[in-house]
Amino acid sequence: MPQEVRVRYAPSPTGHLHIGNARTALFNYLFARNLGGKFIVRIEDTDVKRNVAGGEESQLTYMKWLGIDWDESVDIGGGYGPYRQTERLDIYRVYWQELLDRGLAYRCYCNEEELEQERNEQLERGETPRYSGRHRDLTDEQRSAFEAEGRVPSIRFRVPEGRTYQFDDMVKGSISFDTAEMGDFVIVKKDGIPTYNFAVVLDDHLMKISHVLRGEDHISNTPRQLMIYEAFGWEPPLFAHMTLIVNEQRKKLSKRDESIIQFISQYDDLGYLPEALFNFIALLGWSPEGEQEMFTREQLIEVFNAERLSKSPAVFDTQKLSWMNNEYMKKAELPRVVDMCIPHLQKAGRIAAELDADDRAWVSDLVALHQEKLRYAADIVPITALFFAEEPADEDEAASVLAEEQVPTVLGAFLALVEAGDSAFTVDGIKEMIKTVQKDTGFKGKQLFMPIRAALTGQTHGSDLNQSIALLGKDKVVSRLRARL
């Protein structure tokens, strides 16, 4: 293993932090922290047309939200910058000129129409499309003629003929590629911007990256990158290509798949806990020894081992994520959960935009009553709907209960006590009222509690009855009981 472990996450600012990219960042982070190495975040922004406003900021913001920190990047600097590719163009220029001078790369003047025609002809012949090398050995006169036409060249790397490139992948094992099916590839586009496969090699080498952990969709890029390393006489890093994330139908996770929430910002908006998502993502394609599934960040750093990266696709189990986040929600401190729930209740128009001390105390009691049920903070809106409705919507079982013959007696007795009560409408006071109803009517157990719950909530099962009644408040309780009677 190299002396110093240095790994990187290198997003393109073409969108927000996706669950797949978050996993790549997280695995690199855990790998570095476990081995006492450095984790670098590098911005690969050379695809200028696809970059979106706020893309870079979103990547950094939501990695921090998840609990991932780094040692070098655009925001904190470091000894191997710049950490944004568009600020490294002068560096790249030196190296591509060297390849041109050594005859390992050449200028190609083919236009898009010529390349498309070549591709179609190869397909018609049943061949794998690849660049034919038609401008590999142009004379000075030919180059001058193309430039006189106004053609702007790209720069292509001269792929060695009859070679096999092999590397030992930390996940996949030995992988090899034959150059017979590979055409000379572009390393600098016509606009003077280097392509991914060229820039990534220079960046990784100059930043002394020791290991590259990335998705298996990059495997096909690796032989081209190995050629660049070889051309400069550099030792390549060790590679680990992680398996794809698939949905529950075992299909590759697609950004068009609406069955799965795919962007970290969306989980934040819904009120997921970042430590729960961190835990869940860490188990997408990696498994610890033993049966334990709940880990703190520190525990994951301690036990992470790249040898346990899965060789099979990682299934994104939405039910498991809901279960895991609920486990974290149940253990979270109440004030934190309340702060997460309030914006959702406000957005739904359930509570005022500005809360006084009494309002906040009431919301806190409401959240406390339902905290055990919350999959995420936004759940507070549907779960507590009955507390805000004029009249509760009756479930079938509740309607059956309310048809029982003792119901008018029980509800009438309870209503009389509530209306007559001059003490505070508290949980203890409500508990005493229900005891009095039992004593006065002779009904107890389900015959007593079920009608009261069904009348006030439209349900036959739910959170603590006394607390629910107290949260409804005296006026709403009186109104609902009168409506039932």
Coordinates of C-alpha atoms in Angstrom, one line a residue:
M1 CA 0.0 0.0 0.0
P2 CA 1.3 3.5 -0.8
Q3 CA 2.9 5.3 2.1
E4 CA 0.2 8.0 2.4
V5 CA -3.4 7.3 1.6
R6 CA -4.9 10.2 -0.4
V7 CA -8.3 9.7 -2.0
R8 CA -10.7 12.2 -3.8
Y9 CA -14.3 12.8 -4.6
A10 CA -14.5 14.8 -7.9
P11 CA -18.0 15.9 -8.7
S12 CA -19.1 17.8 -11.8
P13 CA -21.2 20.8 -10.8
T14 CA -23.9 19.7 -13.3
G15 CA -26.6 19.1 -10.7
H16 CA -27.3 18.5 -7.1
L17 CA -25.7 15.8 -4.9
H18 CA -27.2 12.5 -6.1
I19 CA -27.5 9.4 -3.9
G20 CA -25.0 7.6 -6.0
N21 CA -22.4 10.4 -5.9
A22 CA -23.0 10.7 -2.2
R23 CA -22.1 7.1 -1.7
T24 CA -18.9 7.6 -3.7
A25 CA -18.0 10.6 -1.5
L26 CA -18.9 8.7 1.7
F27 CA -16.9 5.5 0.8
N28 CA -13.8 7.6 -0.1
Y29 CA -14.3 9.6 3.2
L30 CA -14.6 6.4 5.3
F31 CA -11.6 4.8 3.5
A32 CA -9.4 7.8 4.2
R33 CA -10.4 8.3 7.8
N34 CA -10.1 4.6 8.6
L35 CA -6.5 4.6 7.4
G36 CA -5.5 8.0 8.7
G37 CA -5.3 9.4 5.2
K38 CA -6.5 12.6 3.4
F39 CA -9.8 13.1 1.7
I40 CA -9.8 15.7 -1.1
V41 CA -12.8 17.2 -2.9
R42 CA -12.0 18.3 -6.4
I43 CA -14.4 20.1 -8.8
E44 CA -14.4 18.8 -12.3
D45 CA -16.1 21.7 -14.1
T46 CA -14.7 21.5 -17.6
D47 CA -18.1 20.5 -19.1
V48 CA -19.0 24.1 -19.1
K49 CA -22.3 23.7 -21.1
R50 CA -23.7 21.3 -18.5
N51 CA -22.7 23.2 -15.4
V52 CA -25.6 24.5 -13.4
A53 CA -25.8 27.6 -11.2
G54 CA -25.4 26.5 -7.6
G55 CA -24.2 23.0 -8.5
E56 CA -20.8 23.3 -6.8
E57 CA -22.3 24.9 -3.7
S58 CA -25.0 22.2 -3.5
Q59 CA -22.4 19.4 -3.6
L60 CA -20.4 20.9 -0.8
T61 CA -23.4 21.9 1.3
Y62 CA -25.0 18.5 1.3
M63 CA -21.8 16.6 1.9
K64 CA -21.4 18.7 5.0
W65 CA -25.0 18.1 5.9
L66 CA -24.4 14.4 5.7
G67 CA -21.5 14.7 8.1
I68 CA -18.6 14.4 5.5
D69 CA -15.7 16.7 6.0
W70 CA -12.5 17.0 3.8
D71 CA -8.9 18.0 4.1
E72 CA -8.4 19.9 0.8
S73 CA -10.8 21.6 -1.6
V74 CA -11.9 24.8 -3.3
D75 CA -13.2 26.2 0.0
I76 CA -10.3 25.5 2.3
G77 CA -7.3 25.2 -0.2
G78 CA -4.4 22.8 0.3
G79 CA -1.0 22.1 -1.0
Y80 CA -2.0 20.7 -4.4
G81 CA -4.4 23.3 -5.8
P82 CA -6.1 24.7 -7.6
Y83 CA -9.0 22.3 -6.9
R84 CA -11.2 23.5 -9.7
Q85 CA -10.3 22.1 -13.1
T86 CA -11.1 25.3 -15.0
E87 CA -8.4 26.9 -12.9
R88 CA -5.8 24.3 -14.0
L89 CA -5.9 24.8 -17.8
D90 CA -2.3 26.2 -17.8
I91 CA -1.1 23.0 -16.1
Y92 CA -2.9 20.7 -18.6
R93 CA -1.5 22.7 -21.6
V94 CA 2.1 21.9 -20.5
Y95 CA 1.4 18.2 -20.5
W96 CA -0.6 17.9 -23.7
Q97 CA 2.1 19.8 -25.5
E98 CA 4.7 17.3 -24.2
L99 CA 2.6 14.5 -25.7
L100 CA 2.4 16.3 -29.0
D101 CA 6.2 17.0 -29.0
R102 CA 6.9 13.3 -28.4
G103 CA 4.5 12.1 -31.1
L104 CA 2.3 10.4 -28.5
A105 CA -0.6 12.6 -29.5
Y106 CA -1.6 14.5 -32.7
R107 CA -4.0 17.1 -34.0
C108 CA -7.1 15.7 -35.6
Y109 CA -9.0 18.1 -38.0
C110 CA -12.1 15.8 -38.6
N111 CA -15.4 17.6 -38.4
E112 CA -18.5 16.1 -36.8
E113 CA -20.0 15.1 -40.2
E114 CA -17.0 13.1 -41.2
L115 CA -16.8 11.3 -37.8
E116 CA -20.6 10.5 -38.0
Q117 CA -20.2 9.1 -41.5
E118 CA -17.3 7.0 -40.4
R119 CA -19.3 5.7 -37.5
N120 CA -22.3 4.8 -39.6
E121 CA -20.2 3.0 -42.1
Q122 CA -18.6 0.9 -39.4
L123 CA -22.0 0.0 -37.9
E124 CA -23.2 -1.0 -41.4
R125 CA -20.3 -3.4 -41.6
G126 CA -21.1 -4.8 -38.2
E127 CA -17.9 -3.3 -36.7
T128 CA -17.5 -1.7 -33.3
P129 CA -17.4 2.1 -33.9
R130 CA -14.0 3.6 -33.3
Y131 CA -11.9 6.4 -34.7
S132 CA -10.0 5.0 -37.7
G133 CA -6.9 7.2 -37.2
R134 CA -7.4 8.9 -40.6
H135 CA -5.5 12.0 -39.3
R136 CA -2.8 10.1 -37.4
D137 CA 0.0 11.0 -39.8
L138 CA -0.8 14.2 -41.6
T139 CA 1.9 16.1 -43.4
D140 CA 2.6 19.7 -42.6
E141 CA 1.0 20.6 -45.9
Q142 CA -2.2 18.7 -45.1
R143 CA -2.4 20.4 -41.7
S144 CA -1.9 23.8 -43.2
A145 CA -4.6 23.1 -45.8
F146 CA -7.1 22.1 -43.1
E147 CA -6.3 25.2 -41.1
A148 CA -6.7 27.3 -44.2
E149 CA -10.2 26.0 -44.4
G150 CA -10.8 27.3 -40.9
R151 CA -10.8 23.9 -39.3
V152 CA -10.0 23.8 -35.6
P153 CA -8.3 20.6 -34.4
S154 CA -8.9 18.5 -31.4
I155 CA -5.9 16.5 -29.9
R156 CA -6.1 12.8 -29.9
F157 CA -3.9 10.3 -28.0
R158 CA -2.2 7.7 -30.1
V159 CA -3.4 4.4 -28.7
P160 CA -0.6 1.7 -28.8
E161 CA -1.4 -1.1 -31.2
G162 CA -1.5 -4.8 -30.1
R163 CA -1.4 -4.1 -26.4
T164 CA -3.3 -5.4 -23.5
Y165 CA -3.8 -3.2 -20.4
Q166 CA -4.4 -5.0 -17.2
F167 CA -5.1 -3.8 -13.6
D168 CA -6.0 -5.4 -10.3
D169 CA -9.2 -3.9 -9.1
M170 CA -9.8 -3.9 -5.3
V171 CA -13.5 -5.0 -5.9
K172 CA -13.6 -6.8 -9.3
G173 CA -10.2 -8.5 -9.3
S174 CA -8.1 -8.7 -12.4
I175 CA -9.5 -6.7 -15.4
S176 CA -7.8 -6.4 -18.9
F177 CA -8.6 -4.6 -22.1
D178 CA -7.2 -5.2 -25.6
T179 CA -6.4 -2.0 -27.6
A180 CA -7.5 -3.7 -30.9
E181 CA -11.1 -2.4 -30.2
M182 CA -10.0 1.1 -29.2
G183 CA -9.5 4.0 -31.4
D184 CA -7.3 7.0 -30.7
F185 CA -9.3 9.1 -28.3
V186 CA -9.6 12.9 -27.8
I187 CA -7.7 14.4 -24.9
V188 CA -8.3 18.0 -25.8
K189 CA -11.5 19.3 -27.4
K190 CA -11.6 21.8 -30.2
D191 CA -12.3 24.6 -27.6
G192 CA -9.0 23.9 -25.8
I193 CA -10.7 22.1 -22.8
P194 CA -9.2 18.8 -21.8
T195 CA -11.4 15.7 -21.7
Y196 CA -12.2 13.8 -18.6
N197 CA -9.8 10.9 -19.2
F198 CA -6.8 13.2 -19.7
A199 CA -7.5 15.8 -17.0
V200 CA -8.3 13.2 -14.3
V201 CA -5.0 11.5 -14.8
L202 CA -3.0 14.7 -14.5
D203 CA -5.0 15.8 -11.4
D204 CA -4.8 12.4 -9.7
H205 CA -1.0 12.2 -10.3
L206 CA -0.2 15.8 -9.3
M207 CA -2.4 15.6 -6.2
K208 CA -0.7 12.3 -5.3
I209 CA -3.9 10.4 -5.2
S210 CA -3.1 6.9 -4.0
H211 CA -6.5 5.1 -4.4
V212 CA -9.4 5.8 -6.7
L213 CA -12.8 4.5 -5.4
R214 CA -15.6 5.1 -8.0
G215 CA -18.6 3.5 -9.6
E216 CA -18.2 0.6 -12.0
D217 CA -19.4 2.7 -14.9
H218 CA -15.9 4.1 -14.9
I219 CA -14.3 0.7 -15.6
S220 CA -14.2 1.4 -19.4
N221 CA -12.4 4.6 -18.8
T222 CA -9.6 2.9 -16.9
P223 CA -7.5 1.6 -19.8
R224 CA -7.4 5.0 -21.5
Q225 CA -6.2 6.5 -18.2
L226 CA -3.6 3.8 -17.8
M227 CA -2.3 4.7 -21.2
I228 CA -1.8 8.3 -20.1
Y229 CA -0.1 7.2 -16.9
E230 CA 2.2 5.0 -19.0
A231 CA 3.0 7.8 -21.5
F232 CA 4.3 10.0 -18.7
G233 CA 6.0 7.1 -16.8
W234 CA 3.8 7.6 -13.8
E235 CA 2.6 4.9 -11.4
P236 CA -1.2 4.7 -11.5
P237 CA -3.2 4.6 -8.2
L238 CA -5.0 1.5 -7.0
F239 CA -8.5 1.3 -8.4
A240 CA -11.7 0.1 -6.7
H241 CA -14.8 0.1 -8.9
M242 CA -18.0 -0.1 -6.7
T243 CA -21.1 -2.0 -8.0
L244 CA -24.1 -0.1 -9.2
I245 CA -27.0 0.9 -7.0
V246 CA -30.3 -0.7 -8.3
N247 CA -33.9 -0.3 -7.3
E248 CA -36.0 -3.0 -5.8
Q249 CA -36.8 -4.4 -9.2
R250 CA -33.0 -4.9 -9.7
K251 CA -32.8 -2.2 -12.4
K252 CA -30.0 0.3 -12.5
L253 CA -30.9 3.4 -10.5
S254 CA -32.0 6.1 -12.9
K255 CA -32.7 9.7 -12.2
R256 CA -36.0 9.2 -13.9
D257 CA -37.0 6.5 -11.4
E258 CA -39.7 8.3 -9.3
S259 CA -40.0 5.3 -6.9
I260 CA -36.9 6.5 -5.1
I261 CA -36.0 9.9 -3.8
Q262 CA -32.6 10.5 -5.4
F263 CA -31.1 13.8 -4.3
I264 CA -29.7 14.5 -0.8
S265 CA -31.4 17.9 -0.7
Q266 CA -34.8 16.2 -1.0
Y267 CA -34.1 14.1 2.0
D268 CA -33.2 17.3 3.9
D269 CA -36.4 18.9 2.7
L270 CA -38.5 16.0 3.9
G271 CA -36.9 16.0 7.3
Y272 CA -34.6 13.0 7.3
L273 CA -31.8 12.9 9.9
P274 CA -28.4 13.2 8.2
E275 CA -26.9 10.6 10.5
A276 CA -29.5 8.1 9.5
L277 CA -28.9 8.7 5.8
F278 CA -25.2 8.5 6.4
N279 CA -25.7 5.1 8.1
F280 CA -28.0 3.9 5.3
I281 CA -25.8 5.0 2.4
A282 CA -22.8 3.3 4.0
L283 CA -24.5 0.0 3.7
L284 CA -25.3 0.4 0.0
G285 CA -22.6 -1.9 -1.4
W286 CA -20.6 -2.4 1.7
S287 CA -21.2 -4.6 4.7
P288 CA -19.5 -4.8 8.1
E289 CA -18.7 -8.1 9.9
G290 CA -21.5 -9.4 12.0
E291 CA -25.2 -8.5 12.0
Q292 CA -25.1 -4.9 13.3
E293 CA -26.8 -2.3 11.0
M294 CA -27.0 0.8 13.2
F295 CA -23.7 2.7 13.3
T296 CA -22.5 6.2 14.3
R297 CA -20.2 8.0 11.9
E298 CA -17.3 7.3 14.3
Q299 CA -18.1 3.6 14.4
L300 CA -18.3 3.3 10.6
I301 CA -14.9 5.0 10.3
E302 CA -13.5 2.5 12.7
V303 CA -14.9 -0.6 11.0
F304 CA -14.7 0.4 7.3
N305 CA -12.7 -2.0 5.2
A306 CA -12.6 -1.8 1.4
E307 CA -12.2 -5.6 1.3
R308 CA -15.8 -5.8 2.3
L309 CA -17.1 -3.8 -0.7
S310 CA -19.8 -5.9 -2.3
K311 CA -19.3 -7.6 -5.7
S312 CA -23.1 -7.6 -6.2
P313 CA -25.3 -4.6 -7.0
A314 CA -26.5 -2.6 -4.0
V315 CA -30.3 -2.7 -3.7
F316 CA -31.9 0.6 -2.6
D317 CA -34.5 -0.6 -0.1
T318 CA -36.8 2.3 0.6
Q319 CA -38.6 0.4 3.5
K320 CA -35.3 -0.2 5.2
L321 CA -34.4 3.5 4.9
S322 CA -37.8 4.5 6.4
W323 CA -37.2 2.0 9.3
M324 CA -33.7 3.2 9.9
N325 CA -34.6 6.9 9.9
N326 CA -37.6 6.1 12.2
E327 CA -35.2 4.4 14.6
Y328 CA -33.0 7.6 14.6
M329 CA -36.1 9.8 15.0
K330 CA -37.2 7.9 18.0
K331 CA -33.9 8.4 19.7
A332 CA -33.4 12.1 18.7
E333 CA -33.8 14.8 21.3
L334 CA -37.4 16.3 21.3
P335 CA -36.4 19.9 20.7
R336 CA -34.5 18.9 17.6
V337 CA -37.4 16.9 16.2
V338 CA -39.8 19.8 17.0
D339 CA -37.6 22.3 15.1
M340 CA -37.6 19.9 12.1
C341 CA -41.4 19.4 12.2
I342 CA -42.5 23.1 12.7
P343 CA -41.6 24.2 9.1
H344 CA -43.8 21.3 7.7
L345 CA -46.7 22.3 9.8
Q346 CA -46.3 25.9 8.8
K347 CA -46.1 25.1 5.1
A348 CA -49.3 23.0 5.4
G349 CA -51.0 26.0 7.0
R350 CA -51.6 24.1 10.3
I351 CA -49.8 26.6 12.6
A352 CA -48.9 30.2 12.4
A353 CA -45.7 31.5 10.8
E354 CA -44.8 33.1 14.1
L355 CA -45.2 31.1 17.3
D356 CA -45.4 32.4 20.8
A357 CA -44.3 30.4 23.8
D358 CA -47.7 28.8 24.3
D359 CA -48.0 27.8 20.7
R360 CA -44.6 26.3 20.7
A361 CA -45.3 24.4 23.9
W362 CA -48.5 23.0 22.2
V363 CA -46.5 21.9 19.1
S364 CA -43.8 20.4 21.3
D365 CA -46.5 18.2 23.0
L366 CA -48.0 17.3 19.7
V367 CA -44.6 16.2 18.3
A368 CA -43.7 14.3 21.5
L369 CA -47.0 12.4 21.3
H370 CA -46.2 11.2 17.7
Q371 CA -42.4 11.1 17.6
E372 CA -42.3 7.3 17.8
K373 CA -44.3 7.1 14.5
L374 CA -42.3 9.6 12.4
R375 CA -40.4 8.1 9.5
Y376 CA -39.2 11.7 8.8
A377 CA -40.3 15.1 9.9
A378 CA -42.8 15.8 7.1
D379 CA -44.8 12.8 8.4
I380 CA -46.0 15.1 11.2
V381 CA -48.5 16.7 8.8
P382 CA -50.6 13.6 7.8
I383 CA -50.1 11.9 11.2
T384 CA -51.6 14.8 13.1
A385 CA -54.3 15.8 10.6
L386 CA -57.1 15.0 13.0
F387 CA -56.0 17.7 15.5
F388 CA -56.6 20.4 12.9
A389 CA -59.7 19.2 11.1
E390 CA -63.2 20.6 12.0
E391 CA -64.5 17.1 12.3
P392 CA -62.5 13.8 12.2
A393 CA -62.8 11.5 9.3
D394 CA -64.2 8.2 10.6
E395 CA -62.4 4.9 9.9
D396 CA -64.8 1.9 9.3
E397 CA -64.0 0.4 12.7
A398 CA -64.7 3.7 14.4
A399 CA -68.1 4.0 12.7
S400 CA -69.0 0.5 14.0
V401 CA -68.0 1.4 17.5
L402 CA -70.1 4.6 17.4
A403 CA -73.1 2.5 16.5
E404 CA -73.0 0.6 19.8
E405 CA -75.9 1.2 22.1
Q406 CA -73.9 2.5 25.1
V407 CA -72.2 5.3 23.1
P408 CA -74.8 8.1 23.7
T409 CA -74.6 7.4 27.5
V410 CA -70.8 7.4 27.6
L411 CA -70.4 10.5 25.4
G412 CA -73.2 12.4 27.1
A413 CA -71.7 11.8 30.5
F414 CA -68.2 12.8 29.3
L415 CA -69.5 15.9 27.6
A416 CA -71.3 17.0 30.8
L417 CA -68.0 16.7 32.8
V418 CA -66.0 18.5 30.2
E419 CA -68.5 21.4 30.0
A420 CA -68.8 21.7 33.7
G421 CA -65.1 21.5 34.4
D422 CA -63.6 24.7 35.7
S423 CA -60.2 23.3 36.3
A424 CA -57.4 23.4 33.6
F425 CA -57.9 21.0 30.7
T426 CA -55.0 18.8 31.6
V427 CA -54.0 15.2 31.0
D428 CA -54.5 14.4 34.7
G429 CA -57.9 16.2 34.8
I430 CA -59.1 14.3 31.7
K431 CA -58.0 11.0 33.2
E432 CA -60.1 11.8 36.3
M433 CA -63.1 12.7 34.1
I434 CA -63.0 9.3 32.3
K435 CA -62.8 7.6 35.7
T436 CA -65.9 9.5 36.8
V437 CA -67.7 8.5 33.6
Q438 CA -66.9 4.8 34.4
K439 CA -68.2 5.2 37.9
D440 CA -71.4 7.0 36.8
T441 CA -72.3 4.9 33.8
G442 CA -70.9 1.5 34.8
F443 CA -69.2 1.1 31.4
K444 CA -65.5 0.3 31.4
G445 CA -62.7 -1.0 29.2
K446 CA -63.4 -0.9 25.5
Q447 CA -67.0 0.0 26.0
L448 CA -65.8 3.2 27.7
F449 CA -62.6 4.2 26.0
M450 CA -63.4 3.2 22.4
P451 CA -66.5 5.4 22.0
I452 CA -64.6 8.4 23.4
R453 CA -61.6 7.8 21.1
A454 CA -63.8 7.1 18.0
A455 CA -65.9 10.2 18.6
L456 CA -63.0 12.6 19.0
T457 CA -60.5 11.1 16.6
G458 CA -62.4 9.0 14.1
Q459 CA -60.1 6.1 15.0
T460 CA -60.1 3.2 17.4
H461 CA -56.4 3.0 17.9
G462 CA -53.8 5.7 18.3
S463 CA -51.6 7.6 20.6
D464 CA -52.3 8.0 24.4
L465 CA -56.0 9.0 24.7
N466 CA -55.7 11.4 27.6
Q467 CA -52.8 13.3 25.9
S468 CA -54.7 13.4 22.6
I469 CA -57.8 14.8 24.2
A470 CA -55.7 17.5 26.0
L471 CA -54.0 18.5 22.7
L472 CA -57.4 18.8 21.0
G473 CA -58.4 21.3 23.6
K474 CA -61.7 21.9 25.5
D475 CA -63.5 23.8 22.7
K476 CA -62.8 21.2 20.0
V477 CA -63.7 18.3 22.3
V478 CA -67.0 20.0 23.2
S479 CA -67.7 20.7 19.5
R480 CA -67.0 17.1 18.4
L481 CA -68.9 15.5 21.2
R482 CA -72.0 17.7 20.6
A483 CA -71.8 16.8 16.9
R484 CA -71.8 13.1 17.7
L485 CA -74.7 13.4 20.1

